[in-house]
Amino acid sequence: MIRLLVTTVLMATLLLTGAAPGSADQERLFRLGYLDNLGSALCRIAQLKGHFAQEGLKVALVRFGDSQGGLAALEQGNIDAGAFLVGEGLRAIAQGRGFRFVAGGGLLTATGPLAELDSRVQQQLDLSGTVVFIPATGPATEKETVTRLTAALIRAYGSSRQQPDILPLGQSGADQPITRFDPSPEYYRLERLWKRLALQSPAMPADFLANHVYEEIYCDALDRLLEDSPDDKLLQELSARAVCVPDCCPKNKNPK
Amino acid sequence: MQRIVTFVLLLSLLATVALAADLPKLRVGYIPEPAHGLYFVARDKGYFKEEGVDVELFQFGSAAEGMAALKAEKLDVGTFGTTAPLLFISKGSDFTFIGGIMIGGQAIITRPERLAELSGHDLKVYKGKKIGLVKLSTGDVVFKGALKRAGIDYKKEVTFVEFGSAAAVVEAVKKGAVDAGLVWPPHFSLAEKNQGLKVAHYIEEFYPKYTCCRIVAPTAKVNADKETYRRFLAALIRAYKFYKTNENETVAIYTKSLKIDEEIIRNETYVKKVAESNPDPLRKGILEFWQHILDAGYVPNDYPIDKHINIDIYKQALDSVIKKSPKDKTYQEMLAFYKKNN
């Protein structure tokens, strides 16, 4: 009788602590592609610091030599998501390859005398920033899974800020671009690049690019983390920068 | 004889059902705020059917979810604030504002001991204060608009702290993490009732008749079937008259439909009148709201929002209602309000 009672209490505790909701994702291996450069560092930090596990995801990192190979693997279903170059991704989307942007990554800022003289140096670097893509469909595109992936990358951003030398990233040297991180997919930044590359064709609807940027998932992930840590300064800073549709309703009034 | 009566009754019932089945349908999304209650009045009083439209109402727990449903064409109409449709439109989504459901409604709450310090009818009391808010909520946008109108450089003279939800703002005010907080119905009433906080000001005191939740619909659908949308708005115009002239029954309908405390609904709707249920499109208000968003730096690029506002369908709906009751005072007031605000 006592054993039964203890077992019941243990099972109830397990359910209440939230171990169960993550179990389905934990069982499934999530394959995340990345480039071996500084821009993909948030993915590597999330793995190193256990942030994917914190979000209930079991992740295997898959290294790629270039974005084209990574995007092809994403299209073929060999990986579930990938952190690749934004310029390559935008061009692929314009060609009808239905990738979605779910999170940001490394952004490059030009330094040195040439950068000061020629704005094209920075423009080129803007296209070499890193963003995280998912395919349009597939088991890994379920909203909850993508929200957890994004939340883990936001956590990784926090770790990178608290511990800048967390990875031996090898960034230094005169005239080398500076990498800073931003986990947001930020629609308006992507829109600027989209326009600069003149990728909008007359046949595309006006919201073609917006349909490929899941900014609301980033907002959901941020909200979720902020609910747990409302006083976290880094999360507040990210929230202040994000352009999210505001929450409207008393939680207990949601019938659906 | 009894058989004949039963037969006639059955026939008339079938005819009613058949008539409803033939009506054009509109799937309408809303969020559970008291001032959205015109939908329930129009439904419960039979105005939708009388005007010739079969409306099905769907409640949503967040504006983002509602807008996503509208974009996915699971809805034909939605009322999900002002910010949400503006953001979607500015990113290329082809929605059109055709009306409104709520005007005003935002309040600034504080702890009772801070009330005296924030009293009076001058926004200068907020200089140097720390204000909690939900970024891009109506209160955030309109309060900043009011501060700017009052000549206060809010980027330098007021500190804003952003939270993820109205509940988090209430909590921050209660804990003293901020001096005051901007929230909307029914949050400030709940904060007063359950948390002992006080409303320092309603933003309406500084910025009369500002826009809150707007009615939007996919532009293609609006253009393809203007008549159905006119009927829909005509029913809401009649519901507005009912709400203005039948307090007790309106409170009962709102309470039953939204499952919010009757006292809160009566207080917000008829006693303090903190928000108004009003179907007017308020075109000028939408354009001002968009400008406030740009001024605050929330969106980097301007967008031709005016191309996404259709005030003609509402005007046609109002004209059709006035034609049936030309001397009705409420409808004449609505017409004057329309002329002033559009």
Coordinates of C-alpha atoms in Angstrom, one line a residue:
Chain A
M1 CA 0.0 0.0 0.0
I2 CA 2.8 2.4 1.0
R3 CA 4.8 1.4 -2.1
L4 CA 1.7 2.2 -4.2
L5 CA 1.3 5.5 -2.5
V6 CA 5.0 6.4 -3.0
T7 CA 4.9 5.4 -6.6
T8 CA 1.8 7.5 -7.2
V9 CA 3.3 10.5 -5.5
L10 CA 6.6 10.1 -7.5
M11 CA 4.7 9.8 -10.8
A12 CA 2.6 12.9 -9.9
T13 CA 5.7 14.8 -9.0
L14 CA 7.4 13.8 -12.3
L15 CA 4.4 15.1 -14.2
L16 CA 4.2 18.3 -12.3
T17 CA 7.8 19.1 -12.6
G18 CA 7.4 19.1 -16.4
A19 CA 9.7 16.2 -17.2
A20 CA 6.9 14.5 -19.1
P21 CA 6.1 17.3 -21.6
G22 CA 9.6 17.4 -22.9
S23 CA 10.0 13.6 -23.1
A24 CA 8.8 13.2 -26.7
D25 CA 11.3 15.8 -27.9
Q26 CA 14.0 14.4 -25.7
E27 CA 13.5 10.9 -27.3
R28 CA 13.8 12.3 -30.8
L29 CA 17.2 13.4 -32.0
F30 CA 17.1 16.9 -33.4
R31 CA 19.8 17.4 -36.1
L32 CA 21.1 21.0 -36.2
G33 CA 23.4 22.0 -39.0
Y34 CA 26.0 24.7 -38.5
L35 CA 29.0 26.3 -40.2
D36 CA 32.4 26.2 -38.6
N37 CA 32.6 29.9 -38.1
L38 CA 32.0 32.4 -35.3
G39 CA 28.5 33.2 -36.6
S40 CA 27.2 29.8 -35.6
A41 CA 28.6 30.1 -32.1
L42 CA 25.2 30.3 -30.4
C43 CA 24.4 26.8 -31.6
R44 CA 27.7 25.4 -30.2
I45 CA 27.3 27.3 -26.9
A46 CA 23.8 26.0 -26.5
Q47 CA 25.1 22.4 -26.9
L48 CA 28.2 23.0 -24.7
K49 CA 26.2 24.6 -21.9
G50 CA 23.3 22.2 -22.0
H51 CA 20.7 24.7 -23.1
F52 CA 19.1 22.4 -25.6
A53 CA 18.7 19.8 -22.8
Q54 CA 17.2 22.5 -20.5
E55 CA 14.6 23.0 -23.2
G56 CA 13.9 19.3 -23.5
L57 CA 15.7 18.8 -26.8
K58 CA 18.2 16.2 -27.6
V59 CA 20.4 17.8 -30.3
A60 CA 23.2 16.5 -32.5
L61 CA 25.2 19.2 -34.2
V62 CA 26.1 18.5 -37.9
R63 CA 29.0 20.5 -39.3
F64 CA 28.9 21.9 -42.9
G65 CA 31.6 23.5 -45.0
D66 CA 29.3 26.0 -46.7
S67 CA 25.7 27.3 -46.6
Q68 CA 24.8 25.7 -50.0
G69 CA 25.6 22.2 -48.7
G70 CA 23.7 23.0 -45.5
L71 CA 20.6 24.3 -47.2
A72 CA 20.6 21.3 -49.5
A73 CA 20.7 19.0 -46.5
L74 CA 17.9 20.9 -44.9
E75 CA 15.8 20.6 -48.0
Q76 CA 16.4 16.9 -48.3
G77 CA 15.5 16.3 -44.7
N78 CA 19.0 15.2 -43.6
I79 CA 19.0 17.9 -40.9
D80 CA 16.0 19.5 -39.0
A81 CA 17.4 23.0 -38.8
G82 CA 20.6 24.9 -39.6
A83 CA 22.6 28.0 -38.9
F84 CA 23.8 29.3 -42.3
L85 CA 24.6 32.6 -44.0
V86 CA 21.7 35.0 -44.4
G87 CA 22.4 36.1 -47.9
E88 CA 22.4 32.5 -49.2
G89 CA 19.2 31.8 -47.3
L90 CA 17.4 34.9 -48.7
R91 CA 18.4 33.9 -52.3
A92 CA 17.2 30.4 -51.7
I93 CA 13.8 31.6 -50.4
A94 CA 13.5 33.9 -53.4
Q95 CA 14.0 30.8 -55.7
G96 CA 11.0 29.2 -54.0
R97 CA 12.9 26.9 -51.6
G98 CA 10.5 27.3 -48.6
F99 CA 12.9 27.8 -45.7
R100 CA 11.8 29.7 -42.7
F101 CA 13.9 32.0 -40.5
V102 CA 13.4 31.2 -36.8
A103 CA 16.4 32.8 -35.0
G104 CA 19.4 34.9 -35.5
G105 CA 23.1 34.4 -34.8
G106 CA 26.3 36.2 -35.5
L107 CA 26.3 39.6 -37.2
L108 CA 29.5 41.0 -38.7
T109 CA 30.7 44.6 -38.4
A110 CA 33.6 45.8 -40.6
T111 CA 36.6 47.4 -39.1
G112 CA 39.7 49.1 -40.5
P113 CA 40.4 51.9 -42.9
L114 CA 38.9 50.2 -46.0
A115 CA 35.6 49.8 -44.2
E116 CA 35.5 53.4 -43.4
L117 CA 36.1 54.4 -47.0
D118 CA 33.9 51.9 -48.8
S119 CA 30.3 51.1 -47.5
R120 CA 30.2 48.1 -49.8
V121 CA 32.5 46.3 -47.4
Q122 CA 29.9 46.4 -44.6
Q123 CA 27.1 45.6 -47.1
Q124 CA 28.9 42.4 -48.1
L125 CA 29.4 41.5 -44.4
D126 CA 25.7 42.0 -43.7
L127 CA 25.0 39.1 -46.1
S128 CA 27.5 36.9 -44.2
G129 CA 25.6 37.1 -41.0
T130 CA 24.2 33.9 -39.6
V131 CA 20.5 33.0 -39.1
V132 CA 18.8 29.7 -38.2
F133 CA 16.5 28.1 -40.8
I134 CA 14.0 25.4 -40.6
P135 CA 12.2 23.7 -43.6
A136 CA 8.6 24.6 -44.4
T137 CA 7.3 21.2 -43.2
G138 CA 8.4 18.2 -41.4
P139 CA 8.3 16.8 -37.8
A140 CA 10.8 19.3 -36.5
T141 CA 8.8 22.2 -37.7
E142 CA 6.1 21.7 -35.0
K143 CA 5.7 25.0 -33.2
E144 CA 6.6 23.8 -29.7
T145 CA 9.8 22.2 -30.9
V146 CA 10.9 25.3 -32.8
T147 CA 10.1 27.5 -29.8
R148 CA 12.3 25.3 -27.6
L149 CA 15.1 25.5 -30.1
T150 CA 14.8 29.3 -30.2
A151 CA 14.6 29.5 -26.4
A152 CA 17.8 27.4 -26.2
L153 CA 19.6 29.8 -28.5
I154 CA 18.4 32.8 -26.5
R155 CA 19.8 31.1 -23.4
A156 CA 23.1 30.6 -25.3
Y157 CA 23.1 34.3 -26.1
G158 CA 22.9 34.9 -22.3
S159 CA 25.8 32.5 -21.7
S160 CA 27.9 34.2 -24.3
R161 CA 27.3 37.6 -22.7
Q162 CA 28.0 36.3 -19.2
Q163 CA 31.1 34.4 -20.3
P164 CA 32.6 36.0 -23.4
D165 CA 35.5 33.5 -23.6
I166 CA 33.2 30.5 -23.4
L167 CA 34.4 29.1 -26.8
P168 CA 38.0 29.5 -28.2
L169 CA 36.5 31.3 -31.2
G170 CA 39.7 32.8 -32.5
Q171 CA 38.4 36.3 -33.3
S172 CA 41.1 38.9 -33.3
G173 CA 43.4 40.7 -35.6
A174 CA 43.6 44.1 -37.2
D175 CA 40.9 44.8 -39.9
Q176 CA 39.1 41.6 -39.0
P177 CA 35.3 42.1 -38.8
I178 CA 33.8 42.1 -35.3
T179 CA 31.1 39.5 -34.6
R180 CA 28.3 40.3 -32.3
F181 CA 25.4 38.1 -31.5
D182 CA 21.7 38.6 -31.8
P183 CA 19.3 35.6 -31.4
S184 CA 16.4 37.5 -33.0
P185 CA 15.5 36.7 -36.7
E186 CA 14.5 40.4 -36.8
Y187 CA 12.2 40.9 -39.8
Y188 CA 13.2 44.5 -40.6
R189 CA 16.9 43.6 -40.8
L190 CA 16.0 40.8 -43.3
E191 CA 13.7 43.1 -45.2
R192 CA 16.6 45.6 -45.7
L193 CA 18.8 42.8 -47.2
W194 CA 15.9 41.5 -49.2
K195 CA 15.4 44.9 -50.8
R196 CA 19.1 45.5 -51.3
L197 CA 19.4 42.2 -53.2
A198 CA 16.2 43.1 -55.2
L199 CA 14.8 39.7 -54.5
Q200 CA 11.1 40.7 -54.5
S201 CA 9.6 39.8 -57.9
P202 CA 6.3 41.1 -59.3
A203 CA 4.8 37.7 -59.0
M204 CA 5.4 37.5 -55.2
P205 CA 2.8 38.7 -52.8
A206 CA 3.8 41.7 -50.7
D207 CA 4.1 39.6 -47.6
F208 CA 6.3 36.9 -49.3
L209 CA 9.3 37.5 -47.1
A210 CA 7.2 38.0 -43.9
N211 CA 5.7 34.6 -44.5
H212 CA 9.2 33.1 -44.3
V213 CA 10.2 34.8 -41.0
Y214 CA 8.8 33.2 -37.9
E215 CA 9.4 36.2 -35.6
E216 CA 6.4 35.3 -33.5
I217 CA 8.1 32.1 -32.5
Y218 CA 11.1 34.1 -31.3
C219 CA 8.6 36.3 -29.3
D220 CA 7.0 33.3 -27.8
A221 CA 10.3 31.8 -26.7
L222 CA 11.4 35.2 -25.2
D223 CA 8.0 35.5 -23.4
R224 CA 8.4 32.1 -22.0
L225 CA 11.9 32.7 -20.6
L226 CA 10.8 36.1 -19.2
E227 CA 7.9 34.5 -17.4
D228 CA 10.4 32.3 -15.6
S229 CA 12.9 35.1 -15.0
P230 CA 11.1 38.4 -15.2
D231 CA 14.0 40.4 -13.7
D232 CA 16.7 39.0 -16.1
K233 CA 18.4 42.1 -17.6
L234 CA 19.5 40.4 -20.7
L235 CA 16.1 39.0 -21.5
Q236 CA 14.6 42.5 -20.8
E237 CA 17.1 44.0 -23.2
L238 CA 16.2 41.5 -25.9
S239 CA 12.5 42.1 -25.2
A240 CA 13.0 45.8 -25.6
R241 CA 14.6 45.3 -29.0
A242 CA 12.0 42.8 -30.3
V243 CA 9.0 43.9 -32.3
C244 CA 6.3 41.5 -31.0
V245 CA 2.6 41.6 -31.1
P246 CA 1.7 42.5 -27.5
D247 CA 0.0 39.9 -25.3
C248 CA -3.6 40.9 -24.8
C249 CA -5.6 38.6 -22.6
P250 CA -6.0 37.5 -19.0
K251 CA -4.6 33.9 -19.1
N252 CA -7.6 32.5 -17.2
K253 CA -9.9 33.8 -19.9
N254 CA -8.5 31.8 -22.7
P255 CA -11.1 29.1 -23.5
K256 CA -9.1 27.4 -26.3
Chain B
M1 CA -56.7 21.5 -36.0
Q2 CA -53.8 20.8 -33.6
R3 CA -52.1 18.9 -36.4
I4 CA -52.4 21.8 -38.8
V5 CA -50.9 24.2 -36.2
T6 CA -48.0 21.8 -35.5
F7 CA -47.4 21.5 -39.3
V8 CA -47.4 25.3 -39.8
L9 CA -45.1 25.8 -36.8
L10 CA -42.7 23.1 -38.2
L11 CA -42.8 24.7 -41.6
S12 CA -41.9 28.1 -40.2
L13 CA -39.1 26.6 -38.1
L14 CA -37.7 24.9 -41.2
A15 CA -38.0 28.1 -43.2
T16 CA -36.1 30.0 -40.5
V17 CA -33.3 27.4 -40.4
A18 CA -33.2 27.4 -44.2
L19 CA -33.0 31.2 -44.3
A20 CA -30.1 31.2 -41.8
A21 CA -28.4 28.5 -43.9
D22 CA -28.7 30.7 -47.0
L23 CA -27.2 33.8 -45.3
P24 CA -23.6 34.7 -46.2
K25 CA -21.3 33.6 -43.4
L26 CA -18.6 35.5 -41.6
R27 CA -16.2 33.9 -39.1
V28 CA -15.3 36.6 -36.6
G29 CA -12.4 36.4 -34.2
Y30 CA -12.2 38.5 -31.0
I31 CA -10.3 38.7 -27.7
P32 CA -12.1 38.6 -24.3
E33 CA -12.3 42.3 -23.4
P34 CA -15.5 43.8 -22.1
A35 CA -15.6 46.5 -24.8
H36 CA -15.7 43.8 -27.5
G37 CA -19.3 43.0 -26.2
L38 CA -21.1 44.5 -29.2
Y39 CA -20.6 41.2 -31.0
F40 CA -22.6 39.4 -28.3
V41 CA -25.4 42.1 -28.3
A42 CA -25.7 41.8 -32.1
R43 CA -25.8 38.0 -31.9
D44 CA -28.1 37.7 -28.9
K45 CA -30.6 40.4 -30.1
G46 CA -30.7 38.8 -33.5
Y47 CA -29.2 41.8 -35.4
F48 CA -26.8 39.8 -37.5
K49 CA -29.6 37.6 -38.8
E50 CA -32.0 40.5 -39.3
E51 CA -29.3 42.4 -41.3
G52 CA -28.7 39.2 -43.4
V53 CA -25.4 37.8 -42.2
D54 CA -24.7 34.6 -40.4
V55 CA -21.9 35.3 -37.9
E56 CA -19.9 32.7 -36.0
L57 CA -17.8 34.1 -33.2
F58 CA -14.4 32.7 -32.1
Q59 CA -12.6 33.8 -29.0
F60 CA -8.8 33.9 -29.0
G61 CA -6.3 34.0 -26.2
S62 CA -3.8 36.3 -27.9
A63 CA -3.7 38.9 -30.6
A64 CA -0.9 37.0 -32.3
E65 CA -2.9 33.8 -32.6
G66 CA -5.9 35.7 -33.9
M67 CA -3.9 37.5 -36.5
A68 CA -2.3 34.2 -37.6
A69 CA -5.8 32.7 -38.0
L70 CA -6.9 35.7 -40.1
K71 CA -3.8 35.4 -42.2
A72 CA -4.4 31.7 -42.7
E73 CA -8.0 32.6 -43.9
K74 CA -9.6 30.7 -41.0
L75 CA -11.4 33.9 -40.1
D76 CA -13.1 36.5 -42.3
V77 CA -13.0 39.3 -39.6
G78 CA -10.8 39.9 -36.6
T79 CA -10.5 42.4 -33.7
F80 CA -7.1 42.0 -32.2
G81 CA -6.0 45.5 -31.1
T82 CA -4.5 48.2 -33.3
T83 CA -0.8 47.3 -33.1
A84 CA -1.2 43.8 -34.3
P85 CA -3.0 44.5 -37.6
L86 CA -0.7 47.5 -38.2
L87 CA 2.4 45.4 -37.8
F88 CA 1.0 42.7 -40.2
I89 CA 0.0 45.3 -42.8
S90 CA 3.4 47.0 -42.6
K91 CA 5.0 43.6 -43.4
G92 CA 2.9 43.2 -46.5
S93 CA -0.2 41.4 -45.3
D94 CA -3.2 42.7 -47.2
F95 CA -5.7 43.4 -44.5
T96 CA -8.1 46.4 -44.5
F97 CA -9.5 48.2 -41.5
I98 CA -13.3 48.4 -41.9
G99 CA -14.5 49.4 -38.5
G100 CA -13.8 49.4 -34.8
I101 CA -15.0 47.7 -31.6
M102 CA -13.4 49.7 -28.8
I103 CA -12.3 53.2 -28.1
G104 CA -10.1 54.1 -25.1
G105 CA -9.8 51.7 -22.2
Q106 CA -6.2 52.1 -21.0
A107 CA -5.3 53.1 -17.4
I108 CA -2.2 53.9 -15.3
I109 CA -2.2 52.0 -12.0
T110 CA -0.1 52.6 -9.0
R111 CA 0.1 51.7 -5.3
P112 CA -2.3 53.6 -3.0
E113 CA 0.6 55.4 -1.2
R114 CA 1.8 56.8 -4.6
L115 CA -1.6 58.1 -5.7
A116 CA -1.4 61.6 -4.3
E117 CA 2.0 62.1 -6.0
L118 CA 0.4 61.2 -9.4
S119 CA -2.8 63.1 -9.0
G120 CA -4.0 66.1 -11.0
H121 CA -4.6 66.5 -14.7
D122 CA -1.1 67.2 -15.9
L123 CA 1.1 64.6 -17.5
K124 CA 4.2 66.3 -16.0
V125 CA 3.6 64.2 -12.8
Y126 CA 5.1 61.3 -14.8
K127 CA 8.4 63.1 -15.5
G128 CA 11.2 61.2 -13.8
K129 CA 9.0 58.2 -13.1
K130 CA 9.6 54.6 -13.9
I131 CA 6.6 53.2 -15.8
G132 CA 5.9 49.5 -16.5
L133 CA 4.2 48.5 -19.7
V134 CA 3.8 45.9 -22.4
K135 CA 5.7 47.1 -25.4
L136 CA 3.5 48.1 -28.4
S137 CA 0.3 47.6 -26.3
T138 CA -2.3 50.3 -27.0
G139 CA -1.5 51.9 -23.6
D140 CA 2.2 52.1 -24.5
V141 CA 1.7 53.7 -27.9
V142 CA -1.1 56.1 -26.9
F143 CA 0.5 57.2 -23.6
K144 CA 3.7 58.1 -25.5
G145 CA 1.5 59.9 -28.0
A146 CA -0.1 61.8 -25.2
L147 CA 3.3 62.7 -23.6
K148 CA 4.5 64.0 -26.9
R149 CA 1.4 66.1 -27.4
A150 CA 2.0 67.5 -23.9
G151 CA 5.5 68.5 -25.0
I152 CA 7.3 66.0 -22.8
D153 CA 10.3 64.3 -24.3
Y154 CA 9.5 60.8 -23.0
K155 CA 12.7 59.3 -24.4
K156 CA 14.6 61.4 -21.9
E157 CA 12.2 62.4 -19.2
V158 CA 10.4 59.1 -18.4
T159 CA 11.9 55.6 -17.9
F160 CA 9.9 52.8 -19.4
V161 CA 10.3 49.2 -18.3
E162 CA 8.9 46.6 -20.6
F163 CA 7.1 43.4 -19.5
G164 CA 5.8 40.5 -21.4
S165 CA 2.2 40.7 -20.1
A166 CA -0.3 43.0 -18.3
A167 CA -0.2 40.5 -15.3
A168 CA 3.6 41.1 -15.1
V169 CA 3.1 44.9 -15.1
V170 CA 0.6 44.6 -12.3
E171 CA 3.0 42.5 -10.3
A172 CA 5.8 45.0 -10.9
V173 CA 3.7 47.8 -9.6
K174 CA 2.6 45.8 -6.6
K175 CA 6.3 45.0 -5.8
G176 CA 7.3 48.6 -6.2
A177 CA 9.7 47.7 -9.1
V178 CA 8.1 50.5 -11.1
D179 CA 6.2 53.7 -10.0
A180 CA 3.2 53.0 -12.1
G181 CA 2.0 50.7 -14.8
L182 CA 0.0 50.9 -18.0
V183 CA -2.7 48.2 -18.4
W184 CA -6.0 47.7 -20.1
P185 CA -9.4 46.2 -19.2
P186 CA -10.1 44.2 -17.2
H187 CA -6.6 44.1 -15.8
F188 CA -6.8 47.5 -13.9
S189 CA -10.2 46.6 -12.4
L190 CA -8.8 43.2 -11.4
A191 CA -5.7 44.9 -9.9
E192 CA -7.9 47.3 -7.9
K193 CA -10.2 44.5 -6.7
N194 CA -7.7 41.7 -6.1
Q195 CA -4.3 43.5 -5.5
G196 CA -5.4 46.7 -3.7
L197 CA -3.8 48.9 -6.4
K198 CA -5.3 52.2 -7.6
V199 CA -6.0 53.8 -11.0
A200 CA -4.0 57.0 -11.1
H201 CA -5.3 58.1 -14.5
Y202 CA -7.2 56.9 -17.5
I203 CA -5.3 57.9 -20.7
E204 CA -8.6 59.2 -22.0
E205 CA -8.1 62.1 -19.6
F206 CA -5.2 63.3 -21.7
Y207 CA -6.0 61.8 -25.1
P208 CA -9.7 61.7 -25.8
K209 CA -11.2 59.1 -28.1
Y210 CA -8.0 57.3 -29.0
T211 CA -8.3 54.2 -31.1
C212 CA -8.2 50.8 -29.5
C213 CA -9.2 47.5 -31.1
R214 CA -10.0 47.8 -34.8
I215 CA -12.0 45.6 -37.0
V216 CA -9.9 44.2 -39.9
A217 CA -10.6 41.8 -42.7
P218 CA -8.6 40.4 -45.6
T219 CA -8.7 43.0 -48.4
A220 CA -9.5 40.5 -51.1
K221 CA -12.6 39.3 -49.2
V222 CA -13.7 42.8 -48.4
N223 CA -13.5 43.8 -52.0
A224 CA -15.2 40.6 -53.2
D225 CA -18.2 40.9 -50.9
K226 CA -18.7 44.5 -49.6
E227 CA -22.4 43.9 -49.1
T228 CA -21.8 41.1 -46.5
Y229 CA -19.4 43.3 -44.6
R230 CA -21.9 46.2 -44.8
R231 CA -24.6 44.0 -43.2
F232 CA -22.1 43.0 -40.5
L233 CA -21.3 46.6 -39.6
A234 CA -25.0 47.6 -39.8
A235 CA -25.7 44.9 -37.1
L236 CA -22.9 46.4 -34.9
I237 CA -24.3 49.9 -35.3
R238 CA -27.7 48.7 -34.1
A239 CA -25.9 46.8 -31.2
Y240 CA -24.2 50.1 -30.3
K241 CA -27.6 51.8 -30.0
F242 CA -28.8 48.9 -27.8
Y243 CA -25.7 49.2 -25.6
K244 CA -26.2 53.0 -25.2
T245 CA -29.9 52.6 -24.2
N246 CA -30.2 49.3 -22.4
E247 CA -27.6 49.2 -19.6
N248 CA -28.9 46.2 -17.6
E249 CA -29.5 43.9 -20.5
T250 CA -26.1 44.8 -22.1
V251 CA -24.3 44.1 -18.8
A252 CA -26.0 40.8 -18.6
I253 CA -25.1 39.9 -22.2
Y254 CA -21.4 41.0 -21.8
T255 CA -21.1 39.1 -18.5
K256 CA -22.7 35.9 -19.8
S257 CA -20.5 35.9 -23.0
L258 CA -17.2 37.0 -21.5
K259 CA -17.4 35.3 -18.1
I260 CA -16.0 38.4 -16.4
D261 CA -17.3 39.7 -13.1
E262 CA -20.6 41.6 -13.6
E263 CA -19.5 44.4 -11.3
I264 CA -16.3 44.9 -13.3
I265 CA -18.2 45.0 -16.5
R266 CA -20.8 47.5 -15.2
N267 CA -18.1 49.7 -13.6
E268 CA -15.9 49.8 -16.7
T269 CA -18.8 50.2 -19.2
Y270 CA -21.3 52.4 -17.5
V271 CA -20.0 53.8 -14.2
K272 CA -16.5 55.0 -15.0
K273 CA -16.9 54.6 -18.8
V274 CA -13.3 53.8 -19.2
A275 CA -13.8 52.2 -22.6
E276 CA -16.5 52.6 -25.2
S277 CA -17.8 49.9 -27.5
N278 CA -18.0 51.8 -30.8
P279 CA -18.0 50.4 -34.4
D280 CA -16.7 53.6 -36.0
P281 CA -13.5 53.0 -38.1
L282 CA -11.8 56.1 -36.6
R283 CA -9.5 56.5 -39.6
K284 CA -7.7 59.6 -38.1
G285 CA -7.1 57.7 -34.9
I286 CA -5.5 54.7 -36.8
L287 CA -3.1 57.1 -38.7
E288 CA -2.2 58.9 -35.5
F289 CA -1.5 55.5 -33.8
W290 CA 0.8 54.5 -36.6
Q291 CA 2.6 57.8 -36.3
H292 CA 3.1 57.2 -32.6
I293 CA 4.6 53.8 -33.4
L294 CA 7.0 55.4 -35.8
D295 CA 7.9 58.2 -33.4
A296 CA 8.7 55.7 -30.7
G297 CA 11.1 54.0 -33.1
Y298 CA 9.4 50.6 -32.9
V299 CA 9.3 50.2 -36.7
P300 CA 12.0 51.6 -38.9
N301 CA 10.0 52.3 -42.1
D302 CA 6.8 54.2 -42.8
Y303 CA 4.1 52.4 -44.7
P304 CA 1.1 53.6 -46.6
I305 CA -1.4 52.5 -44.0
D306 CA -4.2 54.8 -45.3
K307 CA -4.5 52.5 -48.3
H308 CA -5.6 49.8 -45.9
I309 CA -8.5 51.8 -44.3
N310 CA -11.9 51.5 -45.9
I311 CA -14.4 53.9 -44.3
D312 CA -17.0 53.7 -47.1
I313 CA -18.5 50.4 -46.0
Y314 CA -19.1 51.7 -42.5
K315 CA -20.7 54.8 -43.9
Q316 CA -23.0 52.8 -46.2
A317 CA -23.9 50.6 -43.2
L318 CA -24.7 53.7 -41.1
D319 CA -26.7 55.3 -43.9
S320 CA -28.7 52.1 -44.3
V321 CA -29.6 52.1 -40.6
I322 CA -30.4 55.8 -40.6
K323 CA -32.6 55.3 -43.6
K324 CA -34.8 53.0 -41.5
S325 CA -34.8 55.3 -38.4
P326 CA -34.0 58.8 -39.7
K327 CA -34.8 60.6 -36.5
D328 CA -33.0 58.4 -34.2
K329 CA -30.7 60.5 -31.9
T330 CA -28.1 57.8 -31.4
Y331 CA -27.6 57.2 -35.1
Q332 CA -27.4 60.9 -35.8
E333 CA -24.7 61.2 -33.1
M334 CA -22.8 58.3 -34.8
L335 CA -23.0 60.1 -38.1
A336 CA -21.5 63.3 -36.5
F337 CA -18.8 61.3 -34.8
Y338 CA -18.0 59.6 -38.1
K339 CA -17.6 62.9 -39.9
K340 CA -15.3 64.2 -37.2
N341 CA -13.1 61.2 -36.9
N342 CA -12.7 59.9 -40.5

